[in-house]
CSV table of C-alpha atoms in Angstrom, one decimal:
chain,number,residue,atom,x,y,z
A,1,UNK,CA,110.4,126.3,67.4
A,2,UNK,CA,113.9,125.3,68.5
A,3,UNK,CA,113.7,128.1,71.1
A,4,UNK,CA,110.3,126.2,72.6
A,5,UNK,CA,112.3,122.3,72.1
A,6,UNK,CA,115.2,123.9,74.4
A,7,UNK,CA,113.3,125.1,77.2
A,8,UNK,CA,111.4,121.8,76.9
A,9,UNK,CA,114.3,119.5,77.4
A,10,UNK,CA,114.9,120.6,81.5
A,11,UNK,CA,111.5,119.5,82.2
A,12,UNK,CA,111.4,116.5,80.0
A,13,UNK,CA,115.0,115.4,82.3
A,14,UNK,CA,113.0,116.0,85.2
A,15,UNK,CA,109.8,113.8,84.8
A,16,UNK,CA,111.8,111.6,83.1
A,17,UNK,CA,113.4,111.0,86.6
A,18,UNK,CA,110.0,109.9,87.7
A,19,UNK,CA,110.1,107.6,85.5
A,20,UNK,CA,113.0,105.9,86.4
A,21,UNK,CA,112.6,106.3,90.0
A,22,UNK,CA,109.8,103.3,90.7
A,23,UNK,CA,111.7,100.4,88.2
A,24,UNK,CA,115.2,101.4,90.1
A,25,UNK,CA,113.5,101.1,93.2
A,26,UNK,CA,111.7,98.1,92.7
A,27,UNK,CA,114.6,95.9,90.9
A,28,UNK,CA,117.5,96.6,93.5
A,29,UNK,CA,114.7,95.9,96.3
A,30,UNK,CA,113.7,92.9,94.9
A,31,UNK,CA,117.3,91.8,94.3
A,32,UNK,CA,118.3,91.8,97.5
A,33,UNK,CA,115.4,90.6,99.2
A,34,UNK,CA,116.0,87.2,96.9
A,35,UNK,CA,119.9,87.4,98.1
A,36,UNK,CA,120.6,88.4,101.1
A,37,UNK,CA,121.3,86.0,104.0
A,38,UNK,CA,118.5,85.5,106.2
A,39,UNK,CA,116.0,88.2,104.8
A,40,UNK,CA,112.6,86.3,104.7
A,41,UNK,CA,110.2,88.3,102.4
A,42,UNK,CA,107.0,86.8,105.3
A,43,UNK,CA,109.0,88.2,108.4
A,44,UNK,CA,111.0,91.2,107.3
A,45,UNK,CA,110.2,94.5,106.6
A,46,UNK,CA,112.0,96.3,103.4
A,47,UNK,CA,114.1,98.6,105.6
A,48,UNK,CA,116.0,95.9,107.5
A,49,UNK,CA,118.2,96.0,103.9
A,50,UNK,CA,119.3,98.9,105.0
A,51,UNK,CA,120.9,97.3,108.2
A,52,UNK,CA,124.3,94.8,108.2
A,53,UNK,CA,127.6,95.1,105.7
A,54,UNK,CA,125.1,95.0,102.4
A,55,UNK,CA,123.0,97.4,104.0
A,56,UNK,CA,125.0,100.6,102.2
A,57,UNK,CA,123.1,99.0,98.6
A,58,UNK,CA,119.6,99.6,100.0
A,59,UNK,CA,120.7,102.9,101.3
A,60,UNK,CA,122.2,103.8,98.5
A,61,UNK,CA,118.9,103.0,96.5
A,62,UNK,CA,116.8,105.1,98.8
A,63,UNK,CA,118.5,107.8,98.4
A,64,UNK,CA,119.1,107.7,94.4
A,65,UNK,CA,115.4,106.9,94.8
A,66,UNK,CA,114.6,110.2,97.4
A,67,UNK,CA,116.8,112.5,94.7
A,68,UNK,CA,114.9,111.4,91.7
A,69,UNK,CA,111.6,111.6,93.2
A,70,UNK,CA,112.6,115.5,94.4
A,71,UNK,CA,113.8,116.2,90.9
A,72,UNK,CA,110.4,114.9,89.2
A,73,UNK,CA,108.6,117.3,91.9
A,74,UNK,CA,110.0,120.0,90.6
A,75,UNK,CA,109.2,118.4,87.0
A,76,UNK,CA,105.5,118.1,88.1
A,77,UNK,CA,105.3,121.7,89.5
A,78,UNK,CA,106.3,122.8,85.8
A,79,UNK,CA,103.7,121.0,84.4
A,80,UNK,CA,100.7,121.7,86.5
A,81,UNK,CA,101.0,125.0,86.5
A,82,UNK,CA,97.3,125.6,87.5
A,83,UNK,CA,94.2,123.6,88.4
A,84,UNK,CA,93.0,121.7,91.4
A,85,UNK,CA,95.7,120.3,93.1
A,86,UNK,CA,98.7,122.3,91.2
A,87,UNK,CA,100.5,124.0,93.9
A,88,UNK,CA,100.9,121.2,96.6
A,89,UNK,CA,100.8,117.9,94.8
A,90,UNK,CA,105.2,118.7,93.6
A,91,UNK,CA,105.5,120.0,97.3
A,92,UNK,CA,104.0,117.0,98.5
A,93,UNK,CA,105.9,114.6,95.8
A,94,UNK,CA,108.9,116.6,96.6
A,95,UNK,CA,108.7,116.0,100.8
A,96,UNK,CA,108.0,112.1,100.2
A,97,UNK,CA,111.1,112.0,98.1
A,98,UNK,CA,113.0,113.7,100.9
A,99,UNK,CA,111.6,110.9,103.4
A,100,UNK,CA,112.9,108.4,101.2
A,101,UNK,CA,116.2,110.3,101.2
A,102,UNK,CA,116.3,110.4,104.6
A,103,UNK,CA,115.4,107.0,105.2
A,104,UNK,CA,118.8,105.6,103.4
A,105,UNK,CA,120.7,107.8,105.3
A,106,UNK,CA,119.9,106.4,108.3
A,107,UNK,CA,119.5,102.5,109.1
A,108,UNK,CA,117.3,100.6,110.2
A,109,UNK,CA,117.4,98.1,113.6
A,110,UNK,CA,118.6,94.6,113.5
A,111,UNK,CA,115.8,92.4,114.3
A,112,UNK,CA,116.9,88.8,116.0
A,113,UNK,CA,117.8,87.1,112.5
A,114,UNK,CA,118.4,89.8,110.5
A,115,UNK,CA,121.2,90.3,109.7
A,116,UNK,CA,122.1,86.9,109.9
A,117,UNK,CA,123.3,85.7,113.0
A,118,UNK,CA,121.8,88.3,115.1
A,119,UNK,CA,121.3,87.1,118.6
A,120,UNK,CA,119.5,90.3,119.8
A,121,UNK,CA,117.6,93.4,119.2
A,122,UNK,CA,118.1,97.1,120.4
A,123,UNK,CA,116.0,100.5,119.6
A,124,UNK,CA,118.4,103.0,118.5
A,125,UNK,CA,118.0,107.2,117.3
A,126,UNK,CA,118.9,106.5,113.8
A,127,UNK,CA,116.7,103.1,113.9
A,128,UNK,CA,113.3,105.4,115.0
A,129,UNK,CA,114.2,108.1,112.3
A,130,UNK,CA,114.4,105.2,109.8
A,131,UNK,CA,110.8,103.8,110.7
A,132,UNK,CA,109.4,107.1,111.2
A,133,UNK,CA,110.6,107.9,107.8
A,134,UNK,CA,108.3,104.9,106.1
A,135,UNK,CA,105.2,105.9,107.9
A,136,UNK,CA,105.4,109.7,107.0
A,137,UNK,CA,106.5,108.9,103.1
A,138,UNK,CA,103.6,106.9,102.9
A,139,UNK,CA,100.9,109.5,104.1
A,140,UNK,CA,102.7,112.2,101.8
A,141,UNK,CA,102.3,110.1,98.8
A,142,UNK,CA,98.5,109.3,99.4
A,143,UNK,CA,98.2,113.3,99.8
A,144,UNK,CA,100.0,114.0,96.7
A,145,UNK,CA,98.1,111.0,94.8
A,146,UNK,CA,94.3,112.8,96.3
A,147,UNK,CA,95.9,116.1,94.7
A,148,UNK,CA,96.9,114.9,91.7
A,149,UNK,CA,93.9,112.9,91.4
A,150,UNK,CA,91.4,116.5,91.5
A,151,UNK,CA,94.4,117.7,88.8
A,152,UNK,CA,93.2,115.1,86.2
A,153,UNK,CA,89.6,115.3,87.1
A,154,UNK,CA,89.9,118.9,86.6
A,155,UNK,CA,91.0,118.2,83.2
A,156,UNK,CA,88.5,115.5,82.4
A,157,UNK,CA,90.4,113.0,82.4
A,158,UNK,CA,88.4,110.6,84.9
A,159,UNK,CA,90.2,107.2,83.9
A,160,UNK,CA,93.6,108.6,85.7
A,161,UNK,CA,91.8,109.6,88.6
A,162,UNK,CA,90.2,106.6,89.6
A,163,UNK,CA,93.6,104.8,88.4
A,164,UNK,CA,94.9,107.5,90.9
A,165,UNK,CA,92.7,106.9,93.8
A,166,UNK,CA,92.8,102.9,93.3
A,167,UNK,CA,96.8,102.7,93.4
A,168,UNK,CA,97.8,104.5,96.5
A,169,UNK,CA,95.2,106.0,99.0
A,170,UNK,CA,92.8,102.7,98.5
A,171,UNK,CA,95.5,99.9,98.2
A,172,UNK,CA,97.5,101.1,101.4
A,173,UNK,CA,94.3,101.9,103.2
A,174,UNK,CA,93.2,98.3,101.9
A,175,UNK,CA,97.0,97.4,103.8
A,176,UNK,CA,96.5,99.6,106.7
A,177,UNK,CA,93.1,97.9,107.4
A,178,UNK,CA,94.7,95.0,107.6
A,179,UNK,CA,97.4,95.7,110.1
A,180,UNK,CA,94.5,97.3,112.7
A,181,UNK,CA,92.5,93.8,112.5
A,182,UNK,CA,95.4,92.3,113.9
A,183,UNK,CA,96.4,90.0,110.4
A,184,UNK,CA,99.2,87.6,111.2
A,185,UNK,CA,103.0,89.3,110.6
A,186,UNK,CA,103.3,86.9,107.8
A,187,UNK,CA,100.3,87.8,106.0
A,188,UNK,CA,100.8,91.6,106.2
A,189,UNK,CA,104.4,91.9,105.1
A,190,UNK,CA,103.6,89.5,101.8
A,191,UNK,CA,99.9,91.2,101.4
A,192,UNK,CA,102.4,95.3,101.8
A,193,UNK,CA,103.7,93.5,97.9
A,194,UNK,CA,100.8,94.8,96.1
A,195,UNK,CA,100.4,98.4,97.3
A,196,UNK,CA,104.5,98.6,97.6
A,197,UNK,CA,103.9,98.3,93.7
A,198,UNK,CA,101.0,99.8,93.0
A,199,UNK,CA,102.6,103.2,94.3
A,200,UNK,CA,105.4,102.9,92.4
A,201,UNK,CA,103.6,101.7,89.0
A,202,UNK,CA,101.0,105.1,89.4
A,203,UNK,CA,104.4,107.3,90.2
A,204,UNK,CA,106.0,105.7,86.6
A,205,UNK,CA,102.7,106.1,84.9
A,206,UNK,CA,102.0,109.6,86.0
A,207,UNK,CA,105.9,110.9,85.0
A,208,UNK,CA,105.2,108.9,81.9
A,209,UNK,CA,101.6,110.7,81.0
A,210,UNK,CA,103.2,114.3,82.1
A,211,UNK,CA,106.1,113.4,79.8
A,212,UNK,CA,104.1,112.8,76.6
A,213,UNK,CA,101.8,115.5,77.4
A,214,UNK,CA,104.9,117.7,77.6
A,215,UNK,CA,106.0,116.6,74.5
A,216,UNK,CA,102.7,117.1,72.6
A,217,UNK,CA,102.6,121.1,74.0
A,218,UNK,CA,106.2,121.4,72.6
A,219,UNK,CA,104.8,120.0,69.3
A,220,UNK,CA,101.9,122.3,69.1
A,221,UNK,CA,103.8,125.5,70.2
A,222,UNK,CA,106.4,125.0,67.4
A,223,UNK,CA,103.7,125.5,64.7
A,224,UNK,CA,102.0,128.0,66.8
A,225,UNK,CA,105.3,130.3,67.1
A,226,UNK,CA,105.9,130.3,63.6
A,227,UNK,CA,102.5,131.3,62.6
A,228,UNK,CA,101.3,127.7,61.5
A,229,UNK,CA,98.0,126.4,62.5
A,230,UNK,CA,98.7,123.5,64.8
């Protein structure tokens, strides 16, 4: 029994990552979007924090965010060790935590405003890689949601599937639909609020239901070792 709690605990650290890694995210996003000088929440997109001399905060959060997201990867892959779905969702979870990473490493061009005072604007290498860097995190997450998604259905468990088709493939496709009808720049930075959280809420939820259901496995193998009907 104490044999099967100790080679629990690594992978309990892991997802437990996961579930730290969309509050952490959220909070110091939120808290300098409120602050900072200039940044207008109907006008700005969430990378310009990276940019100007506060910018090292939201770089430093997307890339404590990109190394917990990489370590709960390797906390999924532990746990879905077979099924539909097991091999590539923690690849998958594990590359969109690497495009976070990468995204706070490099930052992101100063649009006329932001930061303030900013008279003009100007494309730069580090600037692309920062965009680029949004867009492909995005599509790794809805693959790794689909995946995920056949994982629970594959254990029954329907509830988490629709939960995990609703909160990130249909509420940024619900966003992305949006930006090819042409919606207003006002309206599709605000309207990028609810799928921004959505994500992050299934990604807490998901390290949260892995966690428990790690937990009850460690409970049942104790018995089980020892000869004890679970």
């Amino acid at each position: 029994m104490i044999e099967q709690k100790s080679m629990a605990r690594p992978t309990g650290a892991l997802l437990a990552c996961g579930v730290l890694a969309g509050p952490l995210y959220i909070a110091v996003t939120a808290v300098q979007a409120l602050t900072r000088a200039g940044f207008d929440l109907s006008q700005h997109r969430y990378n310009l924090l990276t940019t100007g001399d506060l910018g090292w905060i939201h770089r430093t959060n997307m890339v404590v965010t990109g190394v917990l997201m990489v370590l709960f990867a390797v906390g999924v892959g532990r746990m879905l060790r077979q099924g539909r779905g097991a091999r590539w969702a923690p690849r998958l979870l594990g590359l969109f935590g690497l495009a976070y990473l990468v995204g706070g490493l490099f930052p992101a061009d100063a649009v006329i405003g932001f930061p303030l005072g900013t008279l003009t604007e100007s494309t730069t290498w580090h600037g692309i890689v920062n965009a680029a860097s949004r867009g492909v995190s995005s599509l790794l997450l809805i693959a790794a949601s689909l995946l995920i998604a056949r994982w629970f259905t594959s254990r029954g468990r329907r509830n988490w599937t629709w939960f995990s088709w609703a909160a990130v493939p249909m509420s940024l496709g619900a966003f992305a639909l949006l930006v090819v009808v042409g919606a207003d720049t006002s309206t599709t930075y605000v309207a990028f609020l609810v799928p921004g959280i959505l994500m992050w809420v299934w990604v807490t939820a998901v390290a949260a239901y892995l966690y428990r259901l790690g937990e009850q496995q460690t409970a049942v193998a104790g018995p089980v070792r020892q000869g004890v009907p679970a």
